[in-house]
PDB file of C-alpha atoms and ligand atoms in Angstrom:
ATOM      1  CA  MET A   1     118.996 127.912 107.406  1.00 60.00           C
ATOM      2  CA  GLN A   2     121.595 126.207 105.286  1.00 60.00           C
ATOM      3  CA  GLY A   3     121.963 123.859 102.321  1.00 76.00           C
ATOM      4  CA  THR A   4     120.079 123.455  99.081  1.00 90.00           C
ATOM      5  CA  MET A   5     116.311 123.562  99.095  1.00 95.00           C
ATOM      6  CA  ARG A   6     114.743 120.104  99.548  1.00 97.00           C
ATOM      7  CA  HIS A   7     111.297 119.222  98.233  1.00 98.00           C
ATOM      8  CA  PHE A   8     108.732 116.876  99.767  1.00 98.00           C
ATOM      9  CA  ALA A   9     105.114 116.139  98.943  1.00 98.00           C
ATOM     10  CA  LEU A  10     101.940 114.390  99.979  1.00 98.00           C
ATOM     11  CA  PHE A  11     100.322 112.215  97.274  1.00 98.00           C
ATOM     12  CA  GLY A  12      96.673 111.273  97.667  1.00 97.00           C
ATOM     13  CA  ASN A  13      93.191 111.950  96.361  1.00 97.00           C
ATOM     14  CA  PRO A  14      91.727 113.980  97.974  1.00 95.00           C
ATOM     15  CA  VAL A  15      94.474 115.818  99.888  1.00 94.00           C
ATOM     16  CA  GLY A  16      92.862 119.205 100.605  1.00 87.00           C
ATOM     17  CA  HIS A  17      91.849 118.323 104.180  1.00 89.00           C
ATOM     18  CA  SER A  18      95.271 117.014 105.256  1.00 94.00           C
ATOM     19  CA  LEU A  19      97.143 118.634 108.132  1.00 97.00           C
ATOM     20  CA  SER A  20     100.418 116.955 107.106  1.00 98.00           C
ATOM     21  CA  PRO A  21     101.758 120.020 105.193  1.00 98.00           C
ATOM     22  CA  LEU A  22     101.151 122.286 108.194  1.00 98.00           C
ATOM     23  CA  MET A  23     102.691 119.815 110.651  1.00 98.00           C
ATOM     24  CA  ILE A  24     105.705 118.824 108.547  1.00 98.00           C
ATOM     25  CA  ASN A  25     106.540 122.360 107.366  1.00 98.00           C
ATOM     26  CA  ALA A  26     106.392 123.544 110.996  1.00 98.00           C
ATOM     27  CA  ALA A  27     108.819 120.765 111.927  1.00 98.00           C
ATOM     28  CA  PHE A  28     111.241 121.596 109.081  1.00 98.00           C
ATOM     29  CA  GLY A  29     111.152 125.286 110.133  1.00 98.00           C
ATOM     30  CA  ALA A  30     111.953 124.451 113.761  1.00 98.00           C
ATOM     31  CA  MET A  31     114.716 122.051 112.677  1.00 98.00           C
ATOM     32  CA  GLY A  32     116.344 124.752 110.510  1.00 97.00           C
ATOM     33  CA  ILE A  33     115.991 122.612 107.376  1.00 96.00           C
ATOM     34  CA  ARG A  34     115.517 124.454 104.055  1.00 97.00           C
ATOM     35  CA  ALA A  35     112.650 122.389 102.744  1.00 98.00           C
ATOM     36  CA  GLY A  36     109.079 122.647 101.489  1.00 97.00           C
ATOM     37  CA  TYR A  37     106.291 120.044 101.744  1.00 98.00           C
ATOM     38  CA  GLU A  38     103.241 120.420  99.455  1.00 97.00           C
ATOM     39  CA  SER A  39     100.059 118.478  98.737  1.00 97.00           C
ATOM     40  CA  HIS A  40      99.533 116.951  95.284  1.00 97.00           C
ATOM     41  CA  ARG A  41      96.191 115.521  94.284  1.00 97.00           C
ATOM     42  CA  VAL A  42      97.162 112.472  92.246  1.00 98.00           C
ATOM     43  CA  ASP A  43      94.966 111.215  89.390  1.00 97.00           C
ATOM     44  CA  ASN A  44      97.689 109.300  87.544  1.00 98.00           C
ATOM     45  CA  LEU A  45      99.972 107.481  89.989  1.00 98.00           C
ATOM     46  CA  GLU A  46     102.548 106.382  87.401  1.00 97.00           C
ATOM     47  CA  LEU A  47     103.076 110.016  86.286  1.00 97.00           C
ATOM     48  CA  ALA A  48     103.217 111.168  89.903  1.00 98.00           C
ATOM     49  CA  VAL A  49     105.938 108.631  90.764  1.00 98.00           C
ATOM     50  CA  ARG A  50     107.864 109.739  87.654  1.00 97.00           C
ATOM     51  CA  MET A  51     107.709 113.269  89.085  1.00 96.00           C
ATOM     52  CA  ILE A  52     109.533 112.057  92.235  1.00 98.00           C
ATOM     53  CA  ARG A  53     112.530 111.170  90.073  1.00 96.00           C
ATOM     54  CA  GLU A  54     112.297 114.102  87.625  1.00 95.00           C
ATOM     55  CA  LYS A  55     111.484 117.122  89.821  1.00 94.00           C
ATOM     56  CA  PRO A  56     113.171 115.630  91.918  1.00 96.00           C
ATOM     57  CA  LEU A  57     111.303 115.183  95.192  1.00 98.00           C
ATOM     58  CA  ASP A  58     113.377 114.019  98.171  1.00 98.00           C
ATOM     59  CA  GLY A  59     110.504 112.231  99.819  1.00 98.00           C
ATOM     60  CA  VAL A  60     106.773 111.650  99.580  1.00 98.00           C
ATOM     61  CA  SER A  61     103.986 110.755 102.008  1.00 98.00           C
ATOM     62  CA  VAL A  62     101.325 108.564 100.438  1.00 98.00           C
ATOM     63  CA  THR A  63      97.722 108.558 101.585  1.00 97.00           C
ATOM     64  CA  LEU A  64      94.342 107.170 100.478  1.00 94.00           C
ATOM     65  CA  PRO A  65      93.692 105.610  98.006  1.00 96.00           C
ATOM     66  CA  LEU A  66      97.280 105.090  96.799  1.00 97.00           C
ATOM     67  CA  LYS A  67      99.040 103.254  99.652  1.00 97.00           C
ATOM     68  CA  GLY A  68      98.712  99.802  98.073  1.00 96.00           C
ATOM     69  CA  ALA A  69      99.018 100.749  94.402  1.00 98.00           C
ATOM     70  CA  VAL A  70     102.207 102.795  94.818  1.00 98.00           C
ATOM     71  CA  MET A  71     104.212  99.683  95.732  1.00 98.00           C
ATOM     72  CA  ALA A  72     104.330  98.526  92.101  1.00 98.00           C
ATOM     73  CA  PHE A  73     106.230 101.654  91.021  1.00 98.00           C
ATOM     74  CA  LEU A  74     108.999 101.614  93.647  1.00 98.00           C
ATOM     75  CA  ASP A  75     112.513 100.108  93.490  1.00 98.00           C
ATOM     76  CA  GLU A  76     112.300  98.632  96.987  1.00 98.00           C
ATOM     77  CA  VAL A  77     109.655  98.115  99.662  1.00 98.00           C
ATOM     78  CA  ASP A  78     110.735  97.251 103.211  1.00 98.00           C
ATOM     79  CA  ASP A  79     109.590  94.067 104.944  1.00 98.00           C
ATOM     80  CA  ASP A  80     107.035  95.710 107.256  1.00 98.00           C
ATOM     81  CA  ALA A  81     105.345  97.627 104.432  1.00 98.00           C
ATOM     82  CA  ARG A  82     105.276  94.449 102.336  1.00 98.00           C
ATOM     83  CA  ALA A  83     103.752  92.490 105.224  1.00 97.00           C
ATOM     84  CA  ILE A  84     101.048  95.158 105.620  1.00 97.00           C
ATOM     85  CA  GLY A  85     100.538  95.555 101.851  1.00 97.00           C
ATOM     86  CA  ALA A  86     100.774  99.361 102.035  1.00 97.00           C
ATOM     87  CA  VAL A  87     103.399 102.087 101.736  1.00 98.00           C
ATOM     88  CA  ASN A  88     102.835 105.542 103.247  1.00 98.00           C
ATOM     89  CA  THR A  89     106.410 106.827 102.930  1.00 98.00           C
ATOM     90  CA  VAL A  90     108.711 107.040  99.905  1.00 98.00           C
ATOM     91  CA  ALA A  91     112.325 108.115 100.213  1.00 98.00           C
ATOM     92  CA  ASN A  92     114.219 109.157  97.095  1.00 98.00           C
ATOM     93  CA  GLU A  93     117.784 107.999  97.701  1.00 96.00           C
ATOM     94  CA  ARG A  94     119.656 109.352  94.624  1.00 95.00           C
ATOM     95  CA  GLY A  95     116.986 108.087  92.262  1.00 96.00           C
ATOM     96  CA  TRP A  96     116.347 104.825  94.140  1.00 98.00           C
ATOM     97  CA  LEU A  97     112.780 104.910  95.484  1.00 98.00           C
ATOM     98  CA  ARG A  98     112.358 103.082  98.775  1.00 98.00           C
ATOM     99  CA  GLY A  99     108.932 102.518 100.303  1.00 98.00           C
ATOM    100  CA  SER A 100     108.152 102.011 103.975  1.00 98.00           C
ATOM    101  CA  ASN A 101     105.191 102.260 106.320  1.00 98.00           C
ATOM    102  CA  THR A 102     105.181 104.498 109.384  1.00 98.00           C
ATOM    103  CA  ASP A 103     101.483 103.974 110.261  1.00 98.00           C
ATOM    104  CA  TRP A 104     102.120 100.661 112.027  1.00 98.00           C
ATOM    105  CA  SER A 105     105.200 101.839 113.936  1.00 98.00           C
ATOM    106  CA  ALA A 106     103.439 105.082 114.944  1.00 98.00           C
ATOM    107  CA  LEU A 107     100.377 103.237 116.221  1.00 98.00           C
ATOM    108  CA  SER A 108     102.591 100.717 117.978  1.00 98.00           C
ATOM    109  CA  ALA A 109     104.610 103.487 119.681  1.00 98.00           C
ATOM    110  CA  ALA A 110     101.476 105.475 120.632  1.00 98.00           C
ATOM    111  CA  MET A 111     100.010 102.372 122.334  1.00 98.00           C
ATOM    112  CA  GLN A 112     103.217 101.097 123.915  1.00 98.00           C
ATOM    113  CA  GLU A 113     103.819 104.484 125.549  1.00 97.00           C
ATOM    114  CA  GLN A 114     100.647 103.676 127.549  1.00 98.00           C
ATOM    115  CA  PHE A 115     100.564  99.868 127.853  1.00 98.00           C
ATOM    116  CA  PRO A 116     102.499  96.831 126.580  1.00 97.00           C
ATOM    117  CA  LEU A 117     100.956  95.025 123.591  1.00 97.00           C
ATOM    118  CA  GLY A 118     102.650  91.695 124.242  1.00 97.00           C
ATOM    119  CA  GLY A 119     100.317  89.047 125.639  1.00 97.00           C
ATOM    120  CA  ARG A 120      97.196  91.179 125.153  1.00 98.00           C
ATOM    121  CA  THR A 121      94.126  90.295 123.110  1.00 98.00           C
ATOM    122  CA  ILE A 122      93.141  93.267 120.978  1.00 98.00           C
ATOM    123  CA  ALA A 123      89.887  93.788 119.067  1.00 98.00           C
ATOM    124  CA  VAL A 124      90.549  95.645 115.818  1.00 98.00           C
ATOM    125  CA  LEU A 125      87.531  97.327 114.309  1.00 98.00           C
ATOM    126  CA  GLY A 126      87.894  97.721 110.516  1.00 98.00           C
ATOM    127  CA  ALA A 127      89.656  95.866 107.727  1.00 97.00           C
ATOM    128  CA  GLY A 128      91.199  98.654 105.636  1.00 94.00           C
ATOM    129  CA  GLY A 129      94.691 100.148 105.631  1.00 93.00           C
ATOM    130  CA  ALA A 130      94.663 101.374 109.234  1.00 96.00           C
ATOM    131  CA  ALA A 131      93.403  97.977 110.453  1.00 97.00           C
ATOM    132  CA  ARG A 132      96.181  96.204 108.538  1.00 97.00           C
ATOM    133  CA  ALA A 133      98.754  98.490 110.180  1.00 97.00           C
ATOM    134  CA  ALA A 134      97.160  97.780 113.595  1.00 98.00           C
ATOM    135  CA  VAL A 135      97.159  93.991 113.135  1.00 98.00           C
ATOM    136  CA  HIS A 136     100.798  94.064 112.004  1.00 98.00           C
ATOM    137  CA  ALA A 137     101.775  96.195 115.028  1.00 98.00           C
ATOM    138  CA  ILE A 138     100.002  93.806 117.415  1.00 98.00           C
ATOM    139  CA  LEU A 139     101.529  90.662 115.899  1.00 98.00           C
ATOM    140  CA  ARG A 140     105.022  92.217 115.818  1.00 98.00           C
ATOM    141  CA  ALA A 141     104.734  92.967 119.562  1.00 98.00           C
ATOM    142  CA  GLY A 142     103.455  89.509 120.508  1.00 98.00           C
ATOM    143  CA  GLY A 143      99.776  90.414 121.001  1.00 98.00           C
ATOM    144  CA  THR A 144      96.706  88.613 119.642  1.00 98.00           C
ATOM    145  CA  PRO A 145      94.463  90.552 117.248  1.00 98.00           C
ATOM    146  CA  ILE A 146      90.804  89.745 116.556  1.00 98.00           C
ATOM    147  CA  VAL A 147      89.334  91.501 113.519  1.00 98.00           C
ATOM    148  CA  PHE A 148      85.749  92.841 113.459  1.00 98.00           C
ATOM    149  CA  ASN A 149      84.429  94.488 110.314  1.00 98.00           C
ATOM    150  CA  ARG A 150      81.178  95.548 108.670  1.00 97.00           C
ATOM    151  CA  SER A 151      81.767  93.444 105.555  1.00 97.00           C
ATOM    152  CA  ARG A 152      82.653  89.875 106.426  1.00 97.00           C
ATOM    153  CA  ASP A 153      84.530  89.112 103.208  1.00 97.00           C
ATOM    154  CA  ARG A 154      87.011  91.941 103.818  1.00 97.00           C
ATOM    155  CA  ALA A 155      87.481  90.835 107.446  1.00 98.00           C
ATOM    156  CA  GLU A 156      88.107  87.262 106.321  1.00 98.00           C
ATOM    157  CA  SER A 157      90.558  88.267 103.647  1.00 97.00           C
ATOM    158  CA  LEU A 158      92.540  90.369 106.175  1.00 97.00           C
ATOM    159  CA  ALA A 159      92.451  87.527 108.724  1.00 98.00           C
ATOM    160  CA  ARG A 160      93.725  85.078 106.064  1.00 98.00           C
ATOM    161  CA  TRP A 161      96.525  87.477 105.062  1.00 97.00           C
ATOM    162  CA  PHE A 162      97.788  87.740 108.648  1.00 98.00           C
ATOM    163  CA  SER A 163      96.675  84.276 109.841  1.00 98.00           C
ATOM    164  CA  CYS A 164      94.691  85.828 112.671  1.00 98.00           C
ATOM    165  CA  GLU A 165      91.194  85.462 114.085  1.00 98.00           C
ATOM    166  CA  THR A 166      88.067  87.279 112.926  1.00 98.00           C
ATOM    167  CA  GLN A 167      84.649  87.390 114.592  1.00 98.00           C
ATOM    168  CA  PRO A 168      81.316  88.811 113.405  1.00 96.00           C
ATOM    169  CA  LEU A 169      80.736  92.475 114.294  1.00 95.00           C
ATOM    170  CA  ALA A 170      77.768  91.441 116.448  1.00 93.00           C
ATOM    171  CA  ALA A 171      80.174  89.533 118.757  1.00 95.00           C
ATOM    172  CA  LEU A 172      82.091  92.701 119.728  1.00 94.00           C
ATOM    173  CA  GLY A 173      79.887  93.187 122.789  1.00 91.00           C
ATOM    174  CA  THR A 174      80.725  89.768 124.214  1.00 94.00           C
ATOM    175  CA  THR A 175      84.282  89.208 123.029  1.00 94.00           C
ATOM    176  CA  GLU A 176      87.074  88.602 125.540  1.00 93.00           C
ATOM    177  CA  ALA A 177      89.579  91.331 124.634  1.00 97.00           C
ATOM    178  CA  ASP A 178      91.667  93.754 126.713  1.00 97.00           C
ATOM    179  CA  VAL A 179      91.925  96.532 124.136  1.00 98.00           C
ATOM    180  CA  LEU A 180      89.742  97.950 121.348  1.00 98.00           C
ATOM    181  CA  ILE A 181      91.215  99.836 118.386  1.00 98.00           C
ATOM    182  CA  ASN A 182      88.917 101.814 116.100  1.00 98.00           C
ATOM    183  CA  ALA A 183      90.392 101.633 112.600  1.00 98.00           C
ATOM    184  CA  THR A 184      87.240 102.823 110.801  1.00 98.00           C
ATOM    185  CA  PRO A 185      86.360 106.428 109.895  1.00 96.00           C
ATOM    186  CA  VAL A 186      83.145 106.279 111.953  1.00 98.00           C
ATOM    187  CA  GLY A 187      82.993 109.378 114.188  1.00 97.00           C
ATOM    188  CA  MET A 188      85.341 111.431 112.015  1.00 96.00           C
ATOM    189  CA  HIS A 189      84.576 115.096 111.284  1.00 94.00           C
ATOM    190  CA  PRO A 190      81.908 116.138 110.258  1.00 93.00           C
ATOM    191  CA  HIS A 191      80.027 113.052 111.554  1.00 96.00           C
ATOM    192  CA  THR A 192      81.190 113.587 115.102  1.00 96.00           C
ATOM    193  CA  GLU A 193      77.908 112.384 116.657  1.00 97.00           C
ATOM    194  CA  GLN A 194      78.616 108.844 115.410  1.00 98.00           C
ATOM    195  CA  SER A 195      80.468 106.065 117.202  1.00 98.00           C
ATOM    196  CA  PRO A 196      81.381 102.645 115.788  1.00 97.00           C
ATOM    197  CA  VAL A 197      80.577 100.878 119.095  1.00 97.00           C
ATOM    198  CA  ASP A 198      77.578 100.953 121.425  1.00 96.00           C
ATOM    199  CA  GLY A 199      78.811 102.792 124.533  1.00 96.00           C
ATOM    200  CA  ARG A 200      77.368 100.027 126.754  1.00 95.00           C
ATOM    201  CA  HIS A 201      79.995  97.579 125.425  1.00 96.00           C
ATOM    202  CA  LEU A 202      83.033  99.694 126.283  1.00 97.00           C
ATOM    203  CA  ALA A 203      83.543  99.019 130.004  1.00 96.00           C
ATOM    204  CA  ARG A 204      84.839  95.514 129.190  1.00 95.00           C
ATOM    205  CA  PHE A 205      87.972  97.004 127.571  1.00 98.00           C
ATOM    206  CA  GLU A 206      90.908  98.195 129.644  1.00 98.00           C
ATOM    207  CA  TRP A 207      92.081 100.485 126.824  1.00 98.00           C
ATOM    208  CA  VAL A 208      90.296 102.061 123.844  1.00 98.00           C
ATOM    209  CA  VAL A 209      92.511 103.319 121.018  1.00 98.00           C
ATOM    210  CA  GLU A 210      91.363 105.695 118.284  1.00 98.00           C
ATOM    211  CA  THR A 211      92.981 106.229 114.860  1.00 98.00           C
ATOM    212  CA  ILE A 212      90.800 109.258 113.992  1.00 97.00           C
ATOM    213  CA  TYR A 213      92.458 112.568 114.935  1.00 96.00           C
ATOM    214  CA  ASN A 214      89.755 114.987 113.764  1.00 95.00           C
ATOM    215  CA  PRO A 215      88.032 115.602 116.141  1.00 96.00           C
ATOM    216  CA  LEU A 216      90.780 115.312 118.768  1.00 96.00           C
ATOM    217  CA  GLU A 217      88.319 113.516 121.039  1.00 97.00           C
ATOM    218  CA  THR A 218      85.765 111.359 119.226  1.00 98.00           C
ATOM    219  CA  ARG A 219      82.488 110.252 120.736  1.00 98.00           C
ATOM    220  CA  LEU A 220      84.059 106.784 121.114  1.00 98.00           C
ATOM    221  CA  LEU A 221      86.880 108.190 123.254  1.00 98.00           C
ATOM    222  CA  ARG A 222      84.478 110.302 125.313  1.00 98.00           C
ATOM    223  CA  GLU A 223      82.284 107.305 126.044  1.00 98.00           C
ATOM    224  CA  ALA A 224      85.310 105.093 126.728  1.00 98.00           C
ATOM    225  CA  ARG A 225      86.623 107.589 129.296  1.00 98.00           C
ATOM    226  CA  ALA A 226      83.179 107.733 130.936  1.00 98.00           C
ATOM    227  CA  ALA A 227      83.165 103.912 131.073  1.00 98.00           C
ATOM    228  CA  GLY A 228      86.479 103.967 132.973  1.00 98.00           C
ATOM    229  CA  CYS A 229      88.746 102.812 130.103  1.00 98.00           C
ATOM    230  CA  GLY A 230      92.195 104.224 129.441  1.00 98.00           C
ATOM    231  CA  VAL A 231      92.275 105.985 126.058  1.00 98.00           C
ATOM    232  CA  VAL A 232      94.838 106.640 123.318  1.00 98.00           C
ATOM    233  CA  ALA A 233      93.816 109.404 120.895  1.00 98.00           C
ATOM    234  CA  GLY A 234      94.416 109.319 117.107  1.00 98.00           C
ATOM    235  CA  LEU A 235      96.569 112.458 117.319  1.00 98.00           C
ATOM    236  CA  ALA A 236      99.372 110.423 118.932  1.00 98.00           C
ATOM    237  CA  MET A 237      99.465 108.109 115.894  1.00 98.00           C
ATOM    238  CA  PHE A 238      99.199 110.960 113.380  1.00 98.00           C
ATOM    239  CA  VAL A 239     102.081 112.943 114.856  1.00 98.00           C
ATOM    240  CA  ARG A 240     104.280 109.859 115.223  1.00 98.00           C
ATOM    241  CA  GLN A 241     103.739 108.680 111.639  1.00 98.00           C
ATOM    242  CA  GLY A 242     104.793 112.151 110.399  1.00 98.00           C
ATOM    243  CA  ALA A 243     107.748 112.297 112.783  1.00 98.00           C
ATOM    244  CA  GLU A 244     108.969 108.908 111.569  1.00 98.00           C
ATOM    245  CA  GLN A 245     108.725 110.137 107.957  1.00 98.00           C
ATOM    246  CA  ILE A 246     110.966 113.099 108.818  1.00 98.00           C
ATOM    247  CA  ARG A 247     113.480 110.720 110.468  1.00 98.00           C
ATOM    248  CA  THR A 248     113.419 108.536 107.330  1.00 98.00           C
ATOM    249  CA  TRP A 249     114.033 111.488 104.987  1.00 98.00           C
ATOM    250  CA  THR A 250     116.548 113.497 107.023  1.00 97.00           C
ATOM    251  CA  GLY A 251     118.065 111.168 109.614  1.00 97.00           C
ATOM    252  CA  LEU A 252     117.334 113.904 112.168  1.00 98.00           C
ATOM    253  CA  GLU A 253     115.100 113.965 115.247  1.00 98.00           C
ATOM    254  CA  PRO A 254     111.890 115.982 114.657  1.00 98.00           C
ATOM    255  CA  PRO A 255     110.233 118.230 117.288  1.00 98.00           C
ATOM    256  CA  VAL A 256     107.359 115.890 118.227  1.00 98.00           C
ATOM    257  CA  GLU A 257     105.912 118.210 120.885  1.00 98.00           C
ATOM    258  CA  LEU A 258     105.781 121.168 118.514  1.00 98.00           C
ATOM    259  CA  MET A 259     104.160 118.996 115.827  1.00 98.00           C
ATOM    260  CA  THR A 260     101.530 117.874 118.346  1.00 98.00           C
ATOM    261  CA  ARG A 261     100.836 121.459 119.388  1.00 98.00           C
ATOM    262  CA  VAL A 262     100.477 122.701 115.800  1.00 98.00           C
ATOM    263  CA  VAL A 263      97.876 120.067 114.927  1.00 98.00           C
ATOM    264  CA  GLN A 264      96.063 120.427 118.268  1.00 97.00           C
ATOM    265  CA  THR A 265      95.807 124.215 117.939  1.00 97.00           C
ATOM    266  CA  THR A 266      94.564 124.044 114.353  1.00 96.00           C
ATOM    267  CA  LEU A 267      91.914 121.448 115.114  1.00 95.00           C
ATOM    268  CA  ALA A 268      90.774 123.272 118.253  1.00 91.00           C
ATOM    269  CA  LYS A 269      90.436 126.546 116.240  1.00 87.00           C
ATOM    270  CA  ASN A 270      88.478 124.848 113.437  1.00 76.00           C
ATOM    271  CA  ARG A 271      85.929 123.596 115.960  1.00 71.00           C
ATOM    272  CA  ARG A 272      84.748 127.092 116.804  1.00 51.00           C
TER     273      ARG A 272
HETATM  274  P1  NAP B   1      89.857 102.269 104.541  1.00 55.53           P
HETATM  275  O1  NAP B   1      90.997 101.499 103.987  1.00 55.53           O
HETATM  276  O2  NAP B   1      88.894 102.924 103.624  1.00 55.53           O
HETATM  277  O3  NAP B   1      89.023 101.266 105.522  1.00 55.53           O
HETATM  278  C1  NAP B   1      87.927 101.736 106.222  1.00 55.53           C
HETATM  279  C2  NAP B   1      87.368 100.598 107.081  1.00 55.53           C
HETATM  280  O4  NAP B   1      86.322 101.159 107.876  1.00 55.53           O
HETATM  281  C3  NAP B   1      86.745  99.454 106.289  1.00 55.53           C
HETATM  282  O5  NAP B   1      87.033  98.258 106.956  1.00 55.53           O
HETATM  283  C4  NAP B   1      85.255  99.763 106.325  1.00 55.53           C
HETATM  284  O6  NAP B   1      84.413  98.627 106.338  1.00 55.53           O
HETATM  285  C5  NAP B   1      85.111 100.436 107.662  1.00 55.53           C
HETATM  286  N1  NAP B   1      83.976 101.373 107.627  1.00 55.53           N
HETATM  287  C6  NAP B   1      83.857 102.471 106.857  1.00 55.53           C
HETATM  288  N2  NAP B   1      82.681 103.079 107.100  1.00 55.53           N
HETATM  289  C7  NAP B   1      82.027 102.320 108.029  1.00 55.53           C
HETATM  290  C8  NAP B   1      80.790 102.433 108.678  1.00 55.53           C
HETATM  291  N3  NAP B   1      79.943 103.445 108.428  1.00 55.53           N
HETATM  292  N4  NAP B   1      80.457 101.484 109.592  1.00 55.53           N
HETATM  293  C9  NAP B   1      81.292 100.454 109.856  1.00 55.53           C
HETATM  294  N5  NAP B   1      82.505 100.298 109.260  1.00 55.53           N
HETATM  295  C10 NAP B   1      82.868 101.229 108.366  1.00 55.53           C
HETATM  296  O7  NAP B   1      90.384 103.408 105.515  1.00 55.53           O
HETATM  297  P2  NAP B   1      91.728 103.423 106.392  1.00 55.53           P
HETATM  298  O8  NAP B   1      92.848 103.978 105.623  1.00 55.53           O
HETATM  299  O9  NAP B   1      91.887 102.093 107.019  1.00 55.53           O
HETATM  300  O10 NAP B   1      91.359 104.530 107.475  1.00 55.53           O
HETATM  301  C11 NAP B   1      90.501 104.241 108.571  1.00 55.53           C
HETATM  302  C12 NAP B   1      90.659 105.319 109.617  1.00 55.53           C
HETATM  303  O11 NAP B   1      91.991 105.358 110.078  1.00 55.53           O
HETATM  304  C13 NAP B   1      90.348 106.733 109.113  1.00 55.53           C
HETATM  305  O12 NAP B   1      89.566 107.383 110.054  1.00 55.53           O
HETATM  306  C14 NAP B   1      91.696 107.399 109.042  1.00 55.53           C
HETATM  307  O13 NAP B   1      91.616 108.785 109.328  1.00 55.53           O
HETATM  308  C15 NAP B   1      92.427 106.688 110.154  1.00 55.53           C
HETATM  309  N6  NAP B   1      93.889 106.744 109.972  1.00 55.53           N
HETATM  310  C16 NAP B   1      94.564 107.503 110.866  1.00 55.53           C
HETATM  311  C17 NAP B   1      95.921 107.611 110.765  1.00 55.53           C
HETATM  312  C18 NAP B   1      96.651 108.447 111.775  1.00 55.53           C
HETATM  313  O14 NAP B   1      97.809 108.757 111.545  1.00 55.53           O
HETATM  314  N7  NAP B   1      96.021 108.814 112.901  1.00 55.53           N
HETATM  315  C19 NAP B   1      96.615 106.950 109.741  1.00 55.53           C
HETATM  316  C20 NAP B   1      95.892 106.165 108.837  1.00 55.53           C
HETATM  317  C21 NAP B   1      94.517 106.090 108.967  1.00 55.53           C
HETATM  318  P3  NAP B   1      84.012  97.836 104.990  1.00 55.53           P
HETATM  319  O15 NAP B   1      85.163  96.917 104.709  1.00 55.53           O
HETATM  320  O16 NAP B   1      82.773  97.134 105.375  1.00 55.53           O
HETATM  321  O17 NAP B   1      83.810  98.886 103.933  1.00 55.53           O
END
């Protein structure tokens, strides 16, 4: 390994459960880059951003609940992140902090490896950060999103922001859509017996896409498979958003297959 040591971090609260350090450090190791990536639980965001400049950190991943708030402290935010209203990646370019969002591009790539988004009508379940990334990805690719969410006011505010359609959650079972994306945490570990959608409604969708990656196969995906739908697991999005962060920080191509394997093996072990 060559060069000076480079430092990267994950900012969020909480961060203890994240598999990003494991995945990204494994990638740096395989790429021969002298770098460390650590989790920081952030209580004071302004101080944390100051640390990027002072330590200095070369790059930062940003997770819940800081993705929106961090934008105010950066020197530049790219157009996609601004359109979504969230930054999950900060690059420190000689003291100039540039924010971007790799969630939308990762989700877009994970889906478009399986099916084209253009021309499709896509039901997005949720109205938080992941749903915003999903709606942006769909619109960018020429698809039509319809937002469904538990609280109507949040669904309406997201639909206004993107000028897209929203329907009441109760209409999900009768809606005319080709694809369903789950952008809620329903079904996530440890509540793996839950699903955000009644299994009887799934056969109407050609594809069901999950953003949750723990467990690797949620109840929603299991039921979707049984109903004959194609499925895209949340792991594909998770690995791609991390891989895109590494590209942003280093300009180099990360080992996507190794990153997938590391996360898969860890999650499979934790299940026992
Ligand atoms: P968020 O901003 O907190 O939004 C959560 C959304 O889920 C809200 O719209 C909320 O509805 C809805 N929701 C929460 N609990 C619900 C329940 N019990 N029943 C129905 N709806 C419920 O969270 P987020 O950042 O968007 O994250 C959502 C999911 O995406 C998480 O599972 C996260 O792990 C996943 N994610 C994955 C990746 C990846 O790389 N694979 C990246 C980002 C996020 P209300 O508005 O009614 O509260």
